[in-house]
Amino acid sequence: MSIETVATQPIPGQKPGTSGLRKQTRVFMGPHFLENYVQAIWTGLGGAAGTTLVLGGDGRYFNDRAAQVVLRMAAAEGVSKVIVGQDAILSTPAASHLIRSRGADGGIILSASHNPGGHDGDFGLKYNGANGGPAPESVTEKIFAATKTITEYRILAAIDVDLSTPGTHRMGDMEVEVVDPVADYADLMETLFDFDAIRALFAGGFTICFDAMHAVTGPYAKAIFEDRLGAPAGSVVNGTPSPDFGGGHPDPNPIWAKDLVDRMMGPDAPDFGAASDGDGDRNMIMGRGIYVTPSDSLAALAANATLAPAYAGGLKGLARSMPTSGAVDRVAEALGLDCYETPTGWKFFGNLLDAGKITLCGEESAGTSSDHVREKDGVWAVLLWLNILAQKKQPVAELMAEHWAKFGRNYYTRHDYEAVDTGIADTMVAEMRVRMRDMPGRKAAGLRIESADEFAYHDPVDGSVAEKQGLRFGLEGGGRVVVRLSGTGTVGATVRVYLERLETDPGKLHEDPQEALAPIVAAAEAITGLKQRTGRTAPDVIT
Ligand code: G16
């Protein structure tokens, strides 16, 4: 087998975003696009010869072809061994676990996460390091720099490796080990949680509906919830992964998982409902008649985590991304724990986890996890909820009511405006950056603006600084508005407006969040002029 050296030239726009490189599938399938980026990864890493890597993806359209290209380029690079999930499938948290448990040097994850799949959908690729987590910005910047100077890439002339059954193959001098994508991950979960208690919960008639959204968690959820824990067959719905996610949008939020929401709000709702996304790192949590926001879920998990064996010894600390609500901060304060505020992007939790400063962390974007891996983990979040419910023996709605009564309720919502003209979005942010200096003291829709700044993160572990991570406005009465542009969209700009208000009055803890936040929403519009600038009358997605 020979190595081909192919002449190429830089392709504009190969800048990794919040989580790796995400583009429309047809862009990724364009001439040299994938190959250029993979070669840039090797260059950005300073070479990958002699390393062991993990490879897998969420099974979306082009996953299988892309995996074979990555393998041939890894072989040409001199990589010693690649551990691949069967059929090139691995959920993102399972890939993170495999990197860590096998002592690999890193891994490549093929996924555009919650973005739709298919030929007309999106595709993505990201590099994770030896800790199992997304590469930090110091690495992604080197990768991006390499995409701008590339002149050639190297690829092995070889036929496809058979990835359909576990076993070991050779591709040139490189070993390719195909592994069961579920088994190791399911074993890890069994070490963290009290499976006997959860089994007893199901045996007692507790019911669950887990919506895998036709994406990667189907096999994981069936193996864990139905096979190992005894939930009745059919507890996992939409559990067979498909390359275009059944034509759906695999994003577990009340808009895209509406079927589950309707079921959980209906008369025959199961006790517990959950959904996960394309690559299995996000989660949505529901109880009968109640949707738990990701920010509240993080807070409730943090408050009760010691009921699960893995966390029984106590938590080291907590962290949330800046736009995530302050609900977890209140738990941290009560427990006497440090609580860190990081920029959006799971990669920013990596140093805190590696340094042992935190045990649990999460984001408003439906991500929660712990130090068991270095990615957010949807199935893990569901299991921790189940473990807690198995111990507390109370409905989700009751648990949340008690939580709010004790800590107060951070009413929270996110309003997304998608596919906004990039010029309009950039101008809005640029203008606000200037105007915000004079905003404190002024009023927005009747509310006094008490603070206005742009979030910059100083990593307490390695001292790195990440600037321009979102515009923040503090309002009288404890309200907060955050505005930032998404780093995961592929068409135009997605403007995210995060809205929050703390309520501690025991008589006002059970209002509709949109109504409870109406004054904050009005203030946000007065500050941003977003509707007026875009001509939109309402957000595209409300979570
Ligand atoms: C990714 C990142 C998350 C981030 C989310 C939203 O999630 O891993 O850390 O919160 O995107 O980012 P943005 O607001 O920039 O779109 P995922 O599930 O898409 O990998």
PDB file of N, CA, C and O and ligand atoms in Angstrom, residues 17-19 22 92 111-115 126 134 251 277 279 281-282 321 323 343-349 363-367 375-376 414 416 484-489 494 496 498, ligand 1:
ATOM      1  N   GLY A  17     -15.312  26.175  15.770  1.00  0.00           N
ATOM      2  CA  GLY A  17     -16.202  27.042  16.550  1.00  0.00           C
ATOM      3  C   GLY A  17     -16.258  26.608  17.998  1.00  0.00           C
ATOM      4  O   GLY A  17     -15.264  26.137  18.564  1.00  0.00           O
ATOM      5  N   THR A  18     -17.444  26.723  18.596  1.00  0.00           N
ATOM      6  CA  THR A  18     -17.593  26.366  20.007  1.00  0.00           C
ATOM      7  C   THR A  18     -17.157  24.929  20.253  1.00  0.00           C
ATOM      8  O   THR A  18     -16.595  24.601  21.286  1.00  0.00           O
ATOM      9  N   SER A  19     -17.410  24.062  19.284  1.00  0.00           N
ATOM     10  CA  SER A  19     -17.076  22.651  19.474  1.00  0.00           C
ATOM     11  C   SER A  19     -16.660  22.030  18.137  1.00  0.00           C
ATOM     12  O   SER A  19     -17.449  21.370  17.480  1.00  0.00           O
ATOM     13  N   ARG A  22     -17.876  22.731  12.215  1.00  0.00           N
ATOM     14  CA  ARG A  22     -19.211  22.315  11.768  1.00  0.00           C
ATOM     15  C   ARG A  22     -19.577  23.068  10.509  1.00  0.00           C
ATOM     16  O   ARG A  22     -19.463  24.287  10.452  1.00  0.00           O
ATOM     17  N   THR A  92     -20.411  10.805  21.898  1.00  0.00           N
ATOM     18  CA  THR A  92     -19.313  11.685  22.318  1.00  0.00           C
ATOM     19  C   THR A  92     -18.800  11.329  23.722  1.00  0.00           C
ATOM     20  O   THR A  92     -17.581  11.199  23.917  1.00  0.00           O
ATOM     21  N   SER A 111     -19.123  14.470  14.294  1.00  0.00           N
ATOM     22  CA  SER A 111     -20.471  14.839  14.735  1.00  0.00           C
ATOM     23  C   SER A 111     -20.697  16.331  14.569  1.00  0.00           C
ATOM     24  O   SER A 111     -19.770  17.127  14.712  1.00  0.00           O
ATOM     25  N   ALA A 112     -21.940  16.682  14.265  1.00  0.00           N
ATOM     26  CA  ALA A 112     -22.347  18.082  14.363  1.00  0.00           C
ATOM     27  C   ALA A 112     -23.374  18.172  15.474  1.00  0.00           C
ATOM     28  O   ALA A 112     -24.276  19.012  15.447  1.00  0.00           O
ATOM     29  N   SER A 113     -23.259  17.229  16.420  1.00  0.00           N
ATOM     30  CA  SER A 113     -24.043  17.230  17.652  1.00  0.00           C
ATOM     31  C   SER A 113     -25.544  17.342  17.411  1.00  0.00           C
ATOM     32  O   SER A 113     -26.144  16.489  16.778  1.00  0.00           O
ATOM     33  N   HIS A 114     -26.133  18.448  17.881  1.00  0.00           N
ATOM     34  CA  HIS A 114     -27.587  18.607  17.816  1.00  0.00           C
ATOM     35  C   HIS A 114     -28.051  19.147  16.470  1.00  0.00           C
ATOM     36  O   HIS A 114     -29.245  19.278  16.242  1.00  0.00           O
ATOM     37  N   ASN A 115     -27.109  19.488  15.572  1.00  0.00           N
ATOM     38  CA  ASN A 115     -27.528  20.011  14.266  1.00  0.00           C
ATOM     39  C   ASN A 115     -28.126  18.871  13.441  1.00  0.00           C
ATOM     40  O   ASN A 115     -27.696  17.727  13.542  1.00  0.00           O
ATOM     41  N   LYS A 126     -14.316  17.016  15.369  1.00  0.00           N
ATOM     42  CA  LYS A 126     -13.522  17.713  16.376  1.00  0.00           C
ATOM     43  C   LYS A 126     -12.448  16.795  16.929  1.00  0.00           C
ATOM     44  O   LYS A 126     -12.581  15.565  16.909  1.00  0.00           O
ATOM     45  N   PRO A 134     -12.504  18.096  24.632  1.00  0.00           N
ATOM     46  CA  PRO A 134     -12.285  18.883  23.420  1.00  0.00           C
ATOM     47  C   PRO A 134     -10.989  19.673  23.522  1.00  0.00           C
ATOM     48  O   PRO A 134     -10.666  20.203  24.591  1.00  0.00           O
ATOM     49  N   ASP A 251     -32.158  17.806  18.701  1.00  0.00           N
ATOM     50  CA  ASP A 251     -31.785  18.750  19.752  1.00  0.00           C
ATOM     51  C   ASP A 251     -32.816  18.625  20.874  1.00  0.00           C
ATOM     52  O   ASP A 251     -33.986  18.973  20.691  1.00  0.00           O
ATOM     53  N   ASP A 277     -29.301  14.105  22.394  1.00  0.00           N
ATOM     54  CA  ASP A 277     -29.139  14.706  21.068  1.00  0.00           C
ATOM     55  C   ASP A 277     -28.387  13.798  20.098  1.00  0.00           C
ATOM     56  O   ASP A 277     -28.157  12.623  20.386  1.00  0.00           O
ATOM     57  N   ASP A 279     -25.286  13.288  19.181  1.00  0.00           N
ATOM     58  CA  ASP A 279     -24.097  12.539  19.593  1.00  0.00           C
ATOM     59  C   ASP A 279     -24.119  12.139  21.066  1.00  0.00           C
ATOM     60  O   ASP A 279     -23.109  11.673  21.593  1.00  0.00           O
ATOM     61  N   ASP A 281     -24.435  13.853  23.949  1.00  0.00           N
ATOM     62  CA  ASP A 281     -23.857  14.591  25.069  1.00  0.00           C
ATOM     63  C   ASP A 281     -24.858  15.521  25.748  1.00  0.00           C
ATOM     64  O   ASP A 281     -24.636  15.965  26.868  1.00  0.00           O
ATOM     65  N   ARG A 282     -25.966  15.818  25.075  1.00  0.00           N
ATOM     66  CA  ARG A 282     -26.964  16.706  25.698  1.00  0.00           C
ATOM     67  C   ARG A 282     -28.066  15.907  26.372  1.00  0.00           C
ATOM     68  O   ARG A 282     -28.280  14.737  26.030  1.00  0.00           O
ATOM     69  N   SER A 321     -21.312  27.414  32.696  1.00  0.00           N
ATOM     70  CA  SER A 321     -20.930  28.418  31.711  1.00  0.00           C
ATOM     71  C   SER A 321     -21.610  29.734  32.079  1.00  0.00           C
ATOM     72  O   SER A 321     -22.654  29.742  32.748  1.00  0.00           O
ATOM     73  N   PRO A 323     -23.504  31.981  30.542  1.00  0.00           N
ATOM     74  CA  PRO A 323     -24.930  32.241  30.296  1.00  0.00           C
ATOM     75  C   PRO A 323     -25.875  31.332  31.079  1.00  0.00           C
ATOM     76  O   PRO A 323     -27.080  31.570  31.097  1.00  0.00           O
ATOM     77  N   PRO A 343     -16.592  30.354  29.982  1.00  0.00           N
ATOM     78  CA  PRO A 343     -17.279  30.712  28.733  1.00  0.00           C
ATOM     79  C   PRO A 343     -18.080  29.521  28.193  1.00  0.00           C
ATOM     80  O   PRO A 343     -17.842  28.374  28.590  1.00  0.00           O
ATOM     81  N   THR A 344     -19.001  29.785  27.297  1.00  0.00           N
ATOM     82  CA  THR A 344     -19.722  28.713  26.623  1.00  0.00           C
ATOM     83  C   THR A 344     -18.733  27.815  25.890  1.00  0.00           C
ATOM     84  O   THR A 344     -17.838  28.302  25.197  1.00  0.00           O
ATOM     85  N   GLY A 345     -18.902  26.504  26.032  1.00  0.00           N
ATOM     86  CA  GLY A 345     -17.989  25.555  25.383  1.00  0.00           C
ATOM     87  C   GLY A 345     -17.426  24.602  26.413  1.00  0.00           C
ATOM     88  O   GLY A 345     -16.818  25.043  27.397  1.00  0.00           O
ATOM     89  N   TRP A 346     -17.679  23.309  26.190  1.00  0.00           N
ATOM     90  CA  TRP A 346     -17.267  22.325  27.190  1.00  0.00           C
ATOM     91  C   TRP A 346     -15.773  22.320  27.427  1.00  0.00           C
ATOM     92  O   TRP A 346     -15.277  21.994  28.508  1.00  0.00           O
ATOM     93  N   LYS A 347     -15.000  22.724  26.386  1.00  0.00           N
ATOM     94  CA  LYS A 347     -13.539  22.685  26.504  1.00  0.00           C
ATOM     95  C   LYS A 347     -13.047  23.499  27.704  1.00  0.00           C
ATOM     96  O   LYS A 347     -11.996  23.207  28.262  1.00  0.00           O
ATOM     97  N   PHE A 348     -13.809  24.506  28.123  1.00  0.00           N
ATOM     98  CA  PHE A 348     -13.343  25.359  29.219  1.00  0.00           C
ATOM     99  C   PHE A 348     -13.447  24.685  30.584  1.00  0.00           C
ATOM    100  O   PHE A 348     -12.874  25.157  31.555  1.00  0.00           O
ATOM    101  N   PHE A 349     -14.207  23.584  30.672  1.00  0.00           N
ATOM    102  CA  PHE A 349     -14.291  22.862  31.952  1.00  0.00           C
ATOM    103  C   PHE A 349     -13.084  21.923  32.142  1.00  0.00           C
ATOM    104  O   PHE A 349     -12.830  21.460  33.248  1.00  0.00           O
ATOM    105  N   GLU A 363     -24.184  23.338  31.527  1.00  0.00           N
ATOM    106  CA  GLU A 363     -24.486  24.504  30.707  1.00  0.00           C
ATOM    107  C   GLU A 363     -25.976  24.583  30.437  1.00  0.00           C
ATOM    108  O   GLU A 363     -26.665  23.562  30.370  1.00  0.00           O
ATOM    109  N   GLU A 364     -26.428  25.811  30.178  1.00  0.00           N
ATOM    110  CA  GLU A 364     -27.830  26.017  29.839  1.00  0.00           C
ATOM    111  C   GLU A 364     -28.211  25.310  28.543  1.00  0.00           C
ATOM    112  O   GLU A 364     -29.374  25.082  28.285  1.00  0.00           O
ATOM    113  N   SER A 365     -27.216  25.002  27.712  1.00  0.00           N
ATOM    114  CA  SER A 365     -27.483  24.381  26.418  1.00  0.00           C
ATOM    115  C   SER A 365     -27.678  22.875  26.549  1.00  0.00           C
ATOM    116  O   SER A 365     -27.352  22.118  25.638  1.00  0.00           O
ATOM    117  N   ALA A 366     -28.211  22.438  27.674  1.00  0.00           N
ATOM    118  CA  ALA A 366     -28.607  21.039  27.879  1.00  0.00           C
ATOM    119  C   ALA A 366     -27.423  20.095  28.058  1.00  0.00           C
ATOM    120  O   ALA A 366     -27.495  18.917  27.694  1.00  0.00           O
ATOM    121  N   GLY A 367     -26.338  20.618  28.621  1.00  0.00           N
ATOM    122  CA  GLY A 367     -25.187  19.761  28.888  1.00  0.00           C
ATOM    123  C   GLY A 367     -24.896  19.702  30.377  1.00  0.00           C
ATOM    124  O   GLY A 367     -24.898  20.735  31.057  1.00  0.00           O
ATOM    125  N   GLU A 375     -16.450  15.213  28.672  1.00  0.00           N
ATOM    126  CA  GLU A 375     -17.492  15.715  27.771  1.00  0.00           C
ATOM    127  C   GLU A 375     -18.774  15.777  28.576  1.00  0.00           C
ATOM    128  O   GLU A 375     -18.893  15.153  29.631  1.00  0.00           O
ATOM    129  N   LYS A 376     -19.745  16.503  28.062  1.00  0.00           N
ATOM    130  CA  LYS A 376     -21.039  16.410  28.706  1.00  0.00           C
ATOM    131  C   LYS A 376     -21.650  15.072  28.329  1.00  0.00           C
ATOM    132  O   LYS A 376     -21.243  14.456  27.344  1.00  0.00           O
ATOM    133  N   ARG A 414     -34.116  31.057  27.205  1.00  0.00           N
ATOM    134  CA  ARG A 414     -33.191  31.517  26.155  1.00  0.00           C
ATOM    135  C   ARG A 414     -34.000  31.729  24.889  1.00  0.00           C
ATOM    136  O   ARG A 414     -34.778  30.860  24.497  1.00  0.00           O
ATOM    137  N   ASP A 416     -33.671  32.335  20.898  1.00  0.00           N
ATOM    138  CA  ASP A 416     -32.726  32.257  19.780  1.00  0.00           C
ATOM    139  C   ASP A 416     -33.329  32.851  18.517  1.00  0.00           C
ATOM    140  O   ASP A 416     -34.469  32.540  18.159  1.00  0.00           O
ATOM    141  N   ARG A 484     -25.086  36.769  23.094  1.00  0.00           N
ATOM    142  CA  ARG A 484     -23.882  36.320  22.393  1.00  0.00           C
ATOM    143  C   ARG A 484     -24.275  35.648  21.085  1.00  0.00           C
ATOM    144  O   ARG A 484     -25.435  35.277  20.883  1.00  0.00           O
ATOM    145  N   LEU A 485     -23.294  35.517  20.211  1.00  0.00           N
ATOM    146  CA  LEU A 485     -23.537  34.841  18.946  1.00  0.00           C
ATOM    147  C   LEU A 485     -23.093  33.393  19.078  1.00  0.00           C
ATOM    148  O   LEU A 485     -22.014  33.116  19.608  1.00  0.00           O
ATOM    149  N   SER A 486     -23.923  32.486  18.599  1.00  0.00           N
ATOM    150  CA  SER A 486     -23.600  31.062  18.678  1.00  0.00           C
ATOM    151  C   SER A 486     -22.353  30.736  17.874  1.00  0.00           C
ATOM    152  O   SER A 486     -22.088  31.354  16.840  1.00  0.00           O
ATOM    153  N   GLY A 487     -21.611  29.747  18.348  1.00  0.00           N
ATOM    154  CA  GLY A 487     -20.436  29.269  17.613  1.00  0.00           C
ATOM    155  C   GLY A 487     -20.656  27.888  17.041  1.00  0.00           C
ATOM    156  O   GLY A 487     -19.697  27.187  16.722  1.00  0.00           O
ATOM    157  N   THR A 488     -21.905  27.465  16.908  1.00  0.00           N
ATOM    158  CA  THR A 488     -22.162  26.124  16.366  1.00  0.00           C
ATOM    159  C   THR A 488     -23.072  26.140  15.144  1.00  0.00           C
ATOM    160  O   THR A 488     -23.283  25.109  14.532  1.00  0.00           O
ATOM    161  N   GLY A 489     -23.636  27.289  14.809  1.00  0.00           N
ATOM    162  CA  GLY A 489     -24.532  27.347  13.652  1.00  0.00           C
ATOM    163  C   GLY A 489     -23.743  27.242  12.352  1.00  0.00           C
ATOM    164  O   GLY A 489     -22.525  27.432  12.336  1.00  0.00           O
ATOM    165  N   THR A 494     -26.597  32.948  14.533  1.00  0.00           N
ATOM    166  CA  THR A 494     -27.646  32.677  15.516  1.00  0.00           C
ATOM    167  C   THR A 494     -27.380  33.579  16.711  1.00  0.00           C
ATOM    168  O   THR A 494     -26.309  33.503  17.328  1.00  0.00           O
ATOM    169  N   ARG A 496     -28.192  34.532  20.403  1.00  0.00           N
ATOM    170  CA  ARG A 496     -28.802  33.949  21.597  1.00  0.00           C
ATOM    171  C   ARG A 496     -28.969  35.048  22.651  1.00  0.00           C
ATOM    172  O   ARG A 496     -28.012  35.778  22.952  1.00  0.00           O
ATOM    173  N   TYR A 498     -30.096  35.367  26.520  1.00  0.00           N
ATOM    174  CA  TYR A 498     -30.311  34.560  27.730  1.00  0.00           C
ATOM    175  C   TYR A 498     -30.938  35.469  28.781  1.00  0.00           C
ATOM    176  O   TYR A 498     -30.396  36.543  29.073  1.00  0.00           O
TER     177      TYR A 498
HETATM  178  C1  G16 B   1     -21.695  22.771  21.960  1.00  0.00           C
HETATM  179  C2  G16 B   1     -20.687  22.951  23.051  1.00  0.00           C
HETATM  180  C3  G16 B   1     -21.349  23.498  24.285  1.00  0.00           C
HETATM  181  C4  G16 B   1     -22.108  24.772  23.962  1.00  0.00           C
HETATM  182  C5  G16 B   1     -23.086  24.508  22.832  1.00  0.00           C
HETATM  183  C6  G16 B   1     -23.766  25.753  22.352  1.00  0.00           C
HETATM  184  O1  G16 B   1     -22.594  21.776  22.312  1.00  0.00           O
HETATM  185  O2  G16 B   1     -20.062  21.729  23.369  1.00  0.00           O
HETATM  186  O3  G16 B   1     -20.366  23.731  25.232  1.00  0.00           O
HETATM  187  O4  G16 B   1     -22.799  25.231  25.079  1.00  0.00           O
HETATM  188  O5  G16 B   1     -22.396  23.978  21.729  1.00  0.00           O
HETATM  189  O6  G16 B   1     -22.812  26.614  21.806  1.00  0.00           O
HETATM  190  P1  G16 B   1     -23.244  27.892  20.983  1.00  0.00           P
HETATM  191  O7  G16 B   1     -24.107  28.693  21.909  1.00  0.00           O
HETATM  192  O8  G16 B   1     -21.946  28.543  20.647  1.00  0.00           O
HETATM  193  O9  G16 B   1     -24.018  27.424  19.788  1.00  0.00           O
HETATM  194  P2  G16 B   1     -22.882  20.560  21.322  1.00  0.00           P
HETATM  195  O10 G16 B   1     -23.877  19.704  22.039  1.00  0.00           O
HETATM  196  O11 G16 B   1     -23.437  21.212  20.081  1.00  0.00           O
HETATM  197  O12 G16 B   1     -21.565  19.911  21.096  1.00  0.00           O
END
